[in-house]
Coordinates of C-alpha atoms (C1' of nucleotides) in Angstrom, one line a residue:
Chain E
X1 CA -26.8 -29.7 -90.0
X2 CA -25.2 -30.6 -93.3
X3 CA -28.4 -32.1 -94.7
X4 CA -30.0 -29.9 -97.3
X5 CA -33.3 -28.7 -96.0
X6 CA -35.3 -29.3 -99.1
X7 CA -34.2 -32.8 -99.6
X8 CA -37.2 -35.1 -99.1
X9 CA -37.0 -36.7 -95.7
X10 CA -38.4 -40.1 -94.8
X11 CA -39.0 -39.5 -91.2
X12 CA -38.4 -43.1 -90.1
X13 CA -41.6 -43.2 -88.1
X14 CA -40.5 -41.0 -85.2
X15 CA -43.9 -41.5 -83.4
X16 CA -43.4 -45.2 -83.2
X17 CA -43.6 -46.3 -79.6
X18 CA -40.2 -48.0 -79.0
X19 CA -41.5 -49.3 -75.7
X20 CA -39.8 -52.4 -74.4
X21 CA -42.2 -55.3 -74.9
X22 CA -44.0 -56.7 -72.0
X23 CA -42.7 -59.8 -70.2
X24 CA -43.4 -61.7 -67.0
X25 CA -40.2 -60.2 -65.7
X26 CA -41.2 -56.6 -66.3
X27 CA -44.7 -57.3 -64.9
X28 CA -43.3 -58.8 -61.7
X29 CA -40.8 -55.9 -61.4
X30 CA -43.6 -53.4 -61.6
X31 CA -45.8 -55.3 -59.2
X32 CA -43.0 -55.7 -56.7
X33 CA -42.3 -51.9 -56.7
X34 CA -46.0 -51.3 -56.0
X35 CA -46.0 -53.9 -53.2
X36 CA -43.0 -52.4 -51.5
X37 CA -44.0 -48.8 -51.9
X38 CA -47.8 -49.0 -51.3
X39 CA -48.6 -52.4 -49.8
X40 CA -50.5 -55.4 -51.1
X41 CA -53.8 -53.6 -51.7
X42 CA -52.1 -51.4 -54.2
X43 CA -51.1 -54.4 -56.3
X44 CA -54.0 -54.5 -58.7
X45 CA -53.8 -55.6 -62.3
X46 CA -54.9 -52.1 -63.3
X47 CA -52.3 -50.3 -61.3
X48 CA -49.5 -52.7 -62.5
X49 CA -50.6 -52.1 -66.1
X50 CA -50.7 -48.3 -65.5
X51 CA -47.1 -48.4 -64.2
X52 CA -46.1 -50.1 -67.4
X53 CA -48.0 -47.6 -69.5
X54 CA -50.5 -50.1 -70.9
X55 CA -54.0 -51.3 -70.1
X56 CA -54.9 -54.2 -67.8
X57 CA -55.9 -56.5 -70.6
X58 CA -52.3 -56.6 -71.9
X59 CA -51.0 -58.3 -68.8
X60 CA -53.1 -61.4 -69.5
X61 CA -50.8 -62.5 -72.3
X62 CA -48.0 -63.1 -69.8
X63 CA -49.8 -63.8 -66.5
X64 CA -52.8 -66.1 -66.2
X65 CA -54.5 -64.1 -63.5
X66 CA -54.1 -62.2 -60.2
X67 CA -53.4 -65.3 -58.3
X68 CA -50.5 -66.3 -60.5
X69 CA -49.1 -62.8 -60.1
X70 CA -49.3 -63.2 -56.4
X71 CA -47.3 -66.5 -56.6
X72 CA -44.6 -64.8 -58.7
X73 CA -44.3 -62.1 -56.1
X74 CA -43.8 -64.7 -53.3
X75 CA -41.1 -66.4 -55.4
X76 CA -39.4 -63.1 -56.0
X77 CA -39.3 -62.3 -52.3
X78 CA -38.1 -65.8 -51.4
X79 CA -34.9 -65.0 -53.3
X80 CA -33.8 -62.8 -50.4
X81 CA -33.8 -65.7 -48.0
X82 CA -30.5 -66.6 -46.6
X83 CA -29.4 -69.7 -44.7
X84 CA -26.2 -70.5 -43.0
X85 CA -24.6 -74.0 -43.4
X86 CA -26.4 -76.6 -41.3
X87 CA -24.6 -77.2 -38.0
X88 CA -25.8 -80.2 -36.1
X89 CA -24.4 -79.0 -32.8
X90 CA -26.7 -76.0 -32.7
X91 CA -29.8 -77.1 -34.6
X92 CA -32.2 -75.4 -32.3
X93 CA -30.6 -72.0 -32.6
X94 CA -30.3 -72.5 -36.4
X95 CA -34.0 -73.2 -36.6
X96 CA -34.7 -70.0 -34.8
X97 CA -32.3 -68.1 -37.1
X98 CA -34.1 -69.5 -40.1
X99 CA -37.4 -68.3 -38.8
X100 CA -36.0 -64.9 -37.9
X101 CA -34.6 -64.5 -41.4
X102 CA -37.9 -65.5 -42.9
X103 CA -39.8 -62.9 -40.9
X104 CA -37.2 -60.3 -41.8
X105 CA -37.8 -60.9 -45.6
X106 CA -41.6 -60.8 -45.1
X107 CA -41.3 -57.6 -43.2
X108 CA -39.3 -56.0 -46.0
X109 CA -42.0 -56.8 -48.5
X110 CA -45.1 -55.6 -46.7
X111 CA -48.1 -57.5 -48.1
X112 CA -46.2 -60.5 -49.5
X113 CA -47.4 -62.5 -46.5
X114 CA -51.0 -62.1 -47.6
X115 CA -50.0 -63.5 -51.0
X116 CA -48.0 -66.3 -49.5
X117 CA -50.7 -67.7 -47.1
X118 CA -52.2 -70.8 -48.3
X119 CA -49.7 -71.3 -51.1
X120 CA -47.6 -74.4 -51.4
X121 CA -44.1 -73.1 -51.8
X122 CA -42.9 -74.6 -55.1
X123 CA -40.6 -71.9 -56.4
X124 CA -36.8 -72.7 -56.6
X125 CA -35.8 -70.6 -53.6
X126 CA -38.8 -71.8 -51.6
X127 CA -37.8 -75.4 -52.2
X128 CA -34.3 -74.6 -51.1
X129 CA -35.7 -73.1 -47.9
X130 CA -37.7 -76.3 -47.2
X131 CA -34.6 -78.4 -47.9
X132 CA -32.6 -76.4 -45.5
X133 CA -35.1 -76.5 -42.7
X134 CA -35.4 -80.3 -43.2
X135 CA -31.6 -80.6 -43.0
X136 CA -31.6 -78.7 -39.7
X137 CA -34.5 -80.8 -38.2
X138 CA -32.9 -84.1 -39.2
X139 CA -29.6 -82.9 -37.7
X140 CA -31.6 -82.5 -34.5
X141 CA -32.9 -86.1 -34.8
X142 CA -36.5 -85.0 -35.3
X143 CA -38.5 -88.0 -36.8
X144 CA -39.3 -87.9 -40.5
X145 CA -43.0 -87.2 -40.2
X146 CA -42.6 -84.6 -37.5
X147 CA -39.9 -82.9 -39.6
X148 CA -42.1 -82.9 -42.7
X149 CA -45.0 -81.3 -40.8
X150 CA -42.7 -78.9 -39.1
X151 CA -41.7 -77.4 -42.5
X152 CA -45.4 -76.7 -42.9
X153 CA -45.9 -75.3 -39.4
X154 CA -42.9 -73.1 -39.5
X155 CA -43.8 -71.0 -42.5
X156 CA -47.4 -70.9 -41.4
X157 CA -46.4 -69.3 -38.1
X158 CA -44.0 -66.8 -39.6
X159 CA -46.4 -65.9 -42.4
X160 CA -49.3 -65.5 -40.0
X161 CA -47.1 -63.2 -37.8
X162 CA -46.1 -61.1 -40.8
X163 CA -49.7 -61.0 -42.1
X164 CA -51.0 -59.9 -38.7
X165 CA -48.5 -57.1 -38.6
X166 CA -49.3 -56.0 -42.1
X167 CA -53.0 -55.8 -41.3
X168 CA -52.3 -53.7 -38.3
X169 CA -49.9 -51.5 -40.2
X170 CA -52.6 -50.9 -42.7
X171 CA -54.5 -49.0 -40.0
X172 CA -51.7 -46.5 -40.2
X173 CA -51.2 -45.9 -36.5
X174 CA -48.3 -43.9 -35.3
X175 CA -46.0 -45.1 -32.5
X176 CA -47.9 -42.8 -30.1
X177 CA -51.3 -44.3 -31.1
X178 CA -50.0 -47.7 -30.3
X179 CA -48.6 -46.7 -27.0
X180 CA -51.8 -45.0 -26.0
X181 CA -53.9 -48.0 -27.3
X182 CA -51.7 -50.5 -25.3
X183 CA -52.1 -48.3 -22.2
X184 CA -55.9 -48.1 -22.6
X185 CA -56.0 -51.8 -23.2
X186 CA -54.2 -52.5 -20.0
X187 CA -56.5 -50.3 -18.0
X188 CA -59.5 -52.0 -19.7
X189 CA -58.2 -55.4 -18.6
X190 CA -57.5 -54.2 -15.1
X191 CA -61.0 -52.7 -14.9
X192 CA -62.8 -55.9 -15.8
X193 CA -64.9 -57.6 -13.0
X194 CA -62.5 -59.7 -11.0
X195 CA -65.0 -62.3 -10.1
X196 CA -65.6 -63.2 -13.7
X197 CA -62.2 -62.5 -15.2
X198 CA -59.7 -63.1 -12.3
X199 CA -56.7 -64.1 -14.5
X200 CA -57.3 -61.5 -17.1
X201 CA -57.3 -58.8 -14.4
X202 CA -54.3 -60.3 -12.6
X203 CA -52.2 -60.6 -15.8
X204 CA -53.2 -57.3 -17.4
X205 CA -49.6 -56.1 -17.5
X206 CA -48.2 -59.3 -19.0
X207 CA -51.0 -59.4 -21.5
X208 CA -50.2 -56.0 -22.9
X209 CA -46.4 -56.4 -22.8
X210 CA -44.2 -56.8 -25.9
X211 CA -46.4 -54.7 -28.1
X212 CA -43.7 -54.2 -30.7
X213 CA -44.0 -57.8 -31.9
X214 CA -40.4 -58.9 -31.6
X215 CA -40.7 -60.3 -28.1
X216 CA -43.9 -62.1 -29.0
X217 CA -42.3 -63.6 -32.1
X218 CA -39.3 -64.7 -30.0
X219 CA -41.6 -66.3 -27.6
X220 CA -43.4 -68.1 -30.4
X221 CA -40.3 -69.5 -32.0
X222 CA -39.1 -70.6 -28.6
X223 CA -42.3 -72.5 -28.0
X224 CA -42.2 -74.2 -31.4
X225 CA -38.5 -75.1 -31.2
X226 CA -38.9 -76.5 -27.7
X227 CA -42.0 -78.5 -28.8
X228 CA -40.0 -80.0 -31.7
X229 CA -37.1 -80.7 -29.4
X230 CA -39.4 -82.7 -27.2
X231 CA -40.1 -85.0 -30.2
X232 CA -36.5 -85.6 -31.1
X233 CA -35.2 -89.1 -30.8
X234 CA -32.7 -90.2 -28.1
Chain S
X1 CA -117.8 -58.2 -48.3
X2 CA -120.4 -56.4 -46.3
X3 CA -118.9 -53.0 -47.0
X4 CA -121.0 -50.9 -49.4
X5 CA -118.9 -50.5 -52.6
X6 CA -119.7 -46.8 -53.1
X7 CA -118.8 -45.8 -49.6
X8 CA -115.7 -43.6 -49.8
X9 CA -112.7 -45.7 -48.8
X10 CA -109.6 -44.3 -47.1
X11 CA -107.2 -47.0 -48.2
X12 CA -105.0 -46.7 -45.1
X13 CA -101.9 -46.5 -47.3
X14 CA -101.7 -50.1 -48.5
X15 CA -98.5 -49.4 -50.5
X16 CA -96.7 -48.3 -47.3
X17 CA -93.6 -50.5 -46.9
X18 CA -94.0 -52.1 -43.5
X19 CA -90.4 -53.3 -43.6
X20 CA -88.8 -53.8 -40.3
X21 CA -86.4 -51.0 -39.6
X22 CA -82.7 -51.6 -40.0
X23 CA -80.5 -52.3 -37.0
X24 CA -77.0 -53.6 -36.2
X25 CA -78.6 -56.9 -35.3
X26 CA -80.4 -57.4 -38.6
X27 CA -77.3 -56.3 -40.6
X28 CA -75.1 -58.8 -38.7
X29 CA -77.7 -61.5 -39.2
X30 CA -77.7 -60.9 -43.0
X31 CA -74.0 -60.7 -43.2
X32 CA -73.5 -63.9 -41.2
X33 CA -75.9 -65.8 -43.5
X34 CA -73.9 -64.6 -46.5
X35 CA -70.7 -65.6 -44.8
X36 CA -71.9 -69.1 -44.1
X37 CA -73.5 -69.7 -47.4
X38 CA -71.0 -68.0 -49.8
X39 CA -67.8 -67.3 -47.9
X40 CA -66.0 -64.1 -46.9
X41 CA -65.7 -62.7 -50.4
X42 CA -69.5 -62.6 -50.7
X43 CA -69.8 -60.3 -47.6
X44 CA -69.8 -57.0 -49.3
X45 CA -71.8 -53.9 -48.1
X46 CA -73.7 -54.1 -51.3
X47 CA -74.7 -57.7 -51.0
X48 CA -75.7 -57.3 -47.4
X49 CA -77.8 -54.3 -48.3
X50 CA -79.4 -56.2 -51.1
X51 CA -80.3 -59.1 -48.8
X52 CA -82.0 -56.5 -46.6
X53 CA -83.9 -55.0 -49.6
X54 CA -82.1 -51.7 -49.4
X55 CA -79.2 -49.8 -50.8
X56 CA -75.6 -49.9 -49.5
X57 CA -75.7 -46.4 -48.2
X58 CA -78.4 -47.3 -45.7
X59 CA -76.0 -49.5 -43.7
X60 CA -73.8 -46.7 -42.8
X61 CA -76.3 -45.3 -40.3
X62 CA -75.8 -48.4 -38.1
X63 CA -72.3 -49.6 -39.0
X64 CA -69.2 -47.4 -39.3
X65 CA -67.6 -49.3 -42.2
X66 CA -66.7 -52.7 -43.5
X67 CA -64.0 -53.2 -40.9
X68 CA -66.5 -52.8 -38.1
X69 CA -68.9 -55.2 -39.7
X70 CA -66.0 -57.7 -39.8
X71 CA -65.5 -57.3 -36.1
X72 CA -69.2 -57.8 -35.4
X73 CA -69.0 -61.0 -37.4
X74 CA -66.1 -62.3 -35.3
X75 CA -67.9 -61.5 -32.1
X76 CA -71.0 -63.3 -33.4
X77 CA -69.0 -66.4 -34.2
X78 CA -67.2 -66.3 -30.9
X79 CA -70.5 -66.9 -29.2
X80 CA -70.3 -70.5 -30.3
X81 CA -67.1 -71.2 -28.4
X82 CA -67.5 -73.8 -25.6
X83 CA -65.1 -74.5 -22.8
X84 CA -65.2 -77.3 -20.2
X85 CA -64.5 -76.5 -16.6
X86 CA -60.7 -76.1 -16.0
X87 CA -59.2 -79.3 -14.6
X88 CA -55.6 -78.9 -13.3
X89 CA -54.8 -82.6 -13.7
X90 CA -55.2 -82.5 -17.4
X91 CA -54.2 -79.0 -18.4
X92 CA -52.4 -80.1 -21.6
X93 CA -55.3 -82.1 -22.9
X94 CA -57.6 -79.2 -22.0
X95 CA -55.5 -76.8 -23.9
X96 CA -55.7 -79.0 -27.0
X97 CA -59.5 -79.3 -26.6
X98 CA -59.8 -75.6 -26.4
X99 CA -57.8 -75.2 -29.7
X100 CA -59.8 -77.9 -31.4
X101 CA -63.1 -76.2 -30.3
X102 CA -61.8 -72.9 -31.7
X103 CA -60.9 -74.4 -35.1
X104 CA -64.3 -76.1 -35.2
X105 CA -66.1 -72.8 -34.8
X106 CA -63.9 -71.1 -37.4
X107 CA -64.5 -74.0 -39.8
X108 CA -68.2 -73.6 -39.4
X109 CA -68.1 -70.0 -40.4
X110 CA -65.8 -70.1 -43.5
X111 CA -64.2 -66.7 -43.9
X112 CA -64.5 -65.5 -40.3
X113 CA -60.8 -66.3 -39.9
X114 CA -59.9 -63.7 -42.4
X115 CA -61.9 -61.1 -40.5
X116 CA -60.4 -62.2 -37.2
X117 CA -56.7 -62.1 -38.1
X118 CA -55.1 -59.0 -36.7
X119 CA -58.0 -58.2 -34.4
X120 CA -57.5 -57.8 -30.7
X121 CA -60.3 -60.0 -29.3
X122 CA -62.3 -57.7 -27.1
X123 CA -65.9 -59.0 -27.5
X124 CA -67.5 -60.5 -24.4
X125 CA -67.2 -64.1 -25.6
X126 CA -63.6 -63.6 -26.8
X127 CA -62.6 -62.2 -23.4
X128 CA -64.1 -65.3 -21.8
X129 CA -62.1 -67.5 -24.1
X130 CA -58.9 -65.6 -23.1
X131 CA -59.8 -66.0 -19.4
X132 CA -60.4 -69.7 -19.9
X133 CA -57.1 -70.3 -21.6
X134 CA -55.3 -68.3 -18.9
X135 CA -56.9 -70.5 -16.3
X136 CA -55.8 -73.7 -18.0
X137 CA -52.2 -72.4 -18.5
X138 CA -51.9 -71.2 -14.9
X139 CA -53.3 -74.6 -13.7
X140 CA -50.3 -76.0 -15.6
X141 CA -47.9 -73.7 -13.8
X142 CA -46.9 -71.8 -16.9
X143 CA -45.3 -68.5 -15.8
X144 CA -47.3 -65.3 -16.1
X145 CA -45.5 -63.8 -19.1
X146 CA -45.5 -67.0 -21.0
X147 CA -49.2 -67.6 -20.3
X148 CA -50.0 -64.1 -21.5
X149 CA -48.1 -64.5 -24.7
X150 CA -49.5 -68.0 -25.2
X151 CA -53.1 -66.6 -25.3
X152 CA -51.8 -64.6 -28.2
X153 CA -50.0 -67.4 -30.0
X154 CA -52.8 -69.9 -29.6
X155 CA -55.5 -67.9 -31.5
X156 CA -52.9 -66.8 -34.0
X157 CA -52.1 -70.5 -34.9
X158 CA -55.7 -71.6 -35.0
X159 CA -56.8 -68.6 -37.0
X160 CA -53.9 -69.0 -39.5
X161 CA -54.8 -72.7 -40.0
X162 CA -58.5 -71.8 -40.6
X163 CA -57.6 -68.9 -42.9
X164 CA -55.2 -71.1 -44.9
X165 CA -58.0 -73.7 -45.3
X166 CA -60.5 -71.1 -46.4
X167 CA -58.1 -69.7 -49.0
X168 CA -57.6 -73.2 -50.4
X169 CA -61.3 -73.9 -50.2
X170 CA -61.9 -70.8 -52.3
X171 CA -60.1 -72.5 -55.2
X172 CA -63.1 -74.9 -55.2
X173 CA -61.2 -78.1 -55.6
X174 CA -63.0 -81.4 -55.4
X175 CA -61.8 -84.3 -53.2
X176 CA -60.4 -85.9 -56.4
X177 CA -58.6 -82.7 -57.4
X178 CA -56.8 -82.7 -54.1
X179 CA -55.9 -86.4 -54.2
X180 CA -54.5 -85.9 -57.7
X181 CA -52.6 -82.7 -56.7
X182 CA -51.1 -84.4 -53.6
X183 CA -50.0 -87.4 -55.8
X184 CA -48.4 -85.1 -58.4
X185 CA -46.7 -83.1 -55.6
X186 CA -45.2 -86.3 -54.2
X187 CA -43.9 -87.3 -57.6
X188 CA -42.6 -83.8 -58.1
X189 CA -40.6 -84.0 -54.8
X190 CA -39.3 -87.5 -55.6
X191 CA -38.2 -86.3 -59.0
X192 CA -36.1 -83.4 -57.8
X193 CA -32.3 -83.7 -58.2
X194 CA -31.1 -85.7 -55.2
X195 CA -27.7 -84.0 -54.9
X196 CA -29.4 -80.6 -54.4
X197 CA -32.5 -81.7 -52.5
X198 CA -31.6 -84.9 -50.6
X199 CA -34.0 -84.5 -47.7
X200 CA -36.9 -83.3 -49.8
X201 CA -36.5 -86.3 -52.1
X202 CA -36.1 -88.7 -49.2
X203 CA -39.1 -87.3 -47.2
X204 CA -41.4 -86.9 -50.2
X205 CA -44.0 -89.2 -48.8
X206 CA -44.0 -87.6 -45.3
X207 CA -44.1 -84.1 -46.8
X208 CA -47.3 -84.9 -48.7
X209 CA -49.0 -86.9 -45.9
X210 CA -52.0 -85.6 -43.9
X211 CA -53.5 -83.5 -46.7
X212 CA -56.9 -83.3 -45.0
X213 CA -55.5 -80.9 -42.5
X214 CA -56.6 -82.6 -39.3
X215 CA -53.4 -84.5 -38.7
X216 CA -51.3 -81.4 -39.5
X217 CA -53.4 -79.4 -37.0
X218 CA -53.0 -82.1 -34.4
X219 CA -49.3 -82.0 -34.9
X220 CA -49.3 -78.2 -34.5
X221 CA -51.1 -78.2 -31.3
X222 CA -48.9 -81.0 -30.0
X223 CA -45.8 -78.9 -30.7
X224 CA -47.3 -75.8 -29.1
X225 CA -48.5 -77.6 -26.0
X226 CA -45.2 -79.5 -25.6
X227 CA -43.3 -76.2 -26.0
X228 CA -45.4 -74.5 -23.3
X229 CA -45.1 -77.5 -21.0
X230 CA -41.3 -77.2 -21.2
X231 CA -41.7 -73.7 -19.8
X232 CA -43.9 -74.7 -16.9
X233 CA -42.4 -74.2 -13.4
X234 CA -41.3 -77.1 -11.2
Chain M
dA1 C1' -48.2 -63.6 -81.3
dC2 C1' -48.9 -59.8 -78.9
dC3 C1' -51.4 -55.7 -77.7
dT4 C1' -55.4 -52.6 -77.2
dG5 C1' -60.1 -50.2 -76.1
dA6 C1' -64.2 -50.9 -74.5
dA7 C1' -67.2 -53.4 -71.9
dC8 C1' -69.1 -56.4 -68.1
dA9 C1' -70.1 -57.2 -63.5
dC10 C1' -68.5 -56.0 -59.5
dC11 C1' -66.3 -53.1 -55.0
dG12 C1' -66.5 -49.3 -50.4
dT13 C1' -67.9 -44.9 -49.4
dT14 C1' -70.0 -40.2 -49.7
dC15 C1' -73.5 -36.8 -50.1
dA16 C1' -77.5 -34.1 -51.1
dA17 C1' -82.1 -34.9 -50.9
dG18 C1' -86.1 -36.9 -49.1
dT19 C1' -89.4 -38.6 -45.1
Chain T
dA1 C1' -83.3 -39.8 -37.1
dC2 C1' -83.3 -42.7 -40.6
dC3 C1' -83.3 -43.9 -45.3
dT4 C1' -82.5 -43.4 -50.3
dG5 C1' -80.7 -42.7 -55.3
dA6 C1' -77.0 -41.4 -57.6
dA7 C1' -72.5 -40.7 -58.0
dC8 C1' -67.3 -41.3 -57.4
dA9 C1' -63.3 -43.8 -57.7
dC10 C1' -62.1 -48.1 -57.8
dC11 C1' -61.7 -53.7 -58.8
dG12 C1' -60.6 -58.6 -62.1
dT13 C1' -61.5 -60.4 -66.3
dT14 C1' -63.2 -61.1 -71.2
dC15 C1' -63.5 -60.2 -76.0
dA16 C1' -63.5 -58.5 -80.6
dA17 C1' -60.5 -55.9 -83.2
dG18 C1' -56.2 -54.4 -84.5
dT19 C1' -51.0 -54.9 -85.7

DNA sequence: ACCTGAACACCGTTCAAGT
DNA sequence: ACCTGAACACCGTTCAAGT
C-alpha cells in the first residue's frame, strides 16, 4: 500500500517453487495414503511421484526401488501393532489376541499383506512383535526351537489370511454377490455325484459356512494354538 | 523333376500359414511352459501370445482375461496331485503326506501358488483333493465343521508356504547368499540390546535354524495336524 | 546432492478391420 | 467365427542434463 508504485521492485523470485524437499518420510506418507485409499495395486512409483507433484525418477534418490518402498510400508503398518503385557497364566489366549491384533492391522491397510509376504520382519516394531510372541510362547513352556519356528508360522498364517481377503476384495463383490455365490457354491457341492464325492456332498453346508472370514480365522488360530500347546513341556 | 517347366503352375498357396489354430488347450500349454521356465512374472498375455506366434489380442477369443488364465494354470497343476487310499489307522500321517504332496506340486510349478491364492478350488482335480482330505479327516473323527474349515486351512498354509518361497526365489539368491544372509541375521539378533529383546537374543540360533524351508514346513504341518487331532471326537 | 525430462522396455485390454 | 495391427492407458527403472 504505502510503497511507491514506480519504485523499482526486485520481485524476490515469486515463481520459485517453495515445495518441501522430498524425503523417505514424505514418500512413505504418500504411498501409505494411496495404499489405504486405493489398495496395493495403486501403489506404483509413478502414482506416488504424481501425488508428490514430481516425476517417478525423483523417488530413486531416497528409495532404492519398489521393493524397498514395500518394506517401508510394512514397517509403517507394524507401528499400529499393540500387545498387552505377557501373562503366563493365559498364554494361549494371549497368543490368540496377538494374532487377532495382527489381522486387524493388516485389514486396516488393505494390500500391506501382499508387501509383507516373504519379508523377514526386521523393522523396529516388527522385532518387538517377534519378541512379544516369544515371551508368550516361553511363558507357555513351548520348547525353544518350536517357539522360534512358531514366530515364523504365526505371521505367515495371519498374512496369508489377510492377503487372501485382499485378493477377493479386489474383485469388488458386494455383500449380496457373496451371499449368492456362497449359496450357489453349496448347491454345486450338493449336486456333485455322491458316489465320487460322498464327503463333499454330505458336508456341503459346513464347507460353505463362515463365509465372512472371522469364523474361519478363529478356527485357524485355535488349531495353531492347540497344536503348539501339544508341544509344550510338562 | 518330371514336371515340364513351362506348364502353368498353380502354386497351391505355398505362403499360406498352416499354423495350428489357437485353442484354450494350446494357450494353457504355452503359459505353463513359461511359468515353469521363467516363473509367474513371465506369464503375461503378451509373452504367451508371442510364444504362439501371434499377438496378445488373439488370446481373448479363447480366454476371458488374465485371471481366467491363472485359474486354468492352477487346474493344470492340480492334475499332478496324488493321494494314497485313505487309511483310518494312520490318518495323521496321511494328512501330512497329502500336504507334502501338495507342496511338492506347487514347488514344481514355481509361481502357481501366486495364481492359486484366494481361489476357490473348483476344478475337477481340486475337488478330488478336497474330497480326499475330508475322507482322511473324517477317518480321524474330526467333527464336520472342523473338517470343513480344515480343508480351507490346509491349502491356505501350503499355498502360503509355496508363495513365500517363490517370492524369495525371485530375488535370485545363490545358496551362498542365503548362507551368508542367515549368518548375518543370527549375528544381528545376537547383537540386539538384551534388556529390550531378551528372548530374541537368547533364541537367535533357533530363530535362524531351518533356512531351507523343509524343516519349517514340517513343523507347520505338525502343529496343524496336532491341533486338528485335539479336536477329534472320543 | 538433489531433482528432472525423456527414454527404454515392458504390462492388460479394446476395437475396428480383415479373412 | 476367428484372427490381426494398432492403439490406449498404464508399469519400473535408467540416464544425461540441469540446479
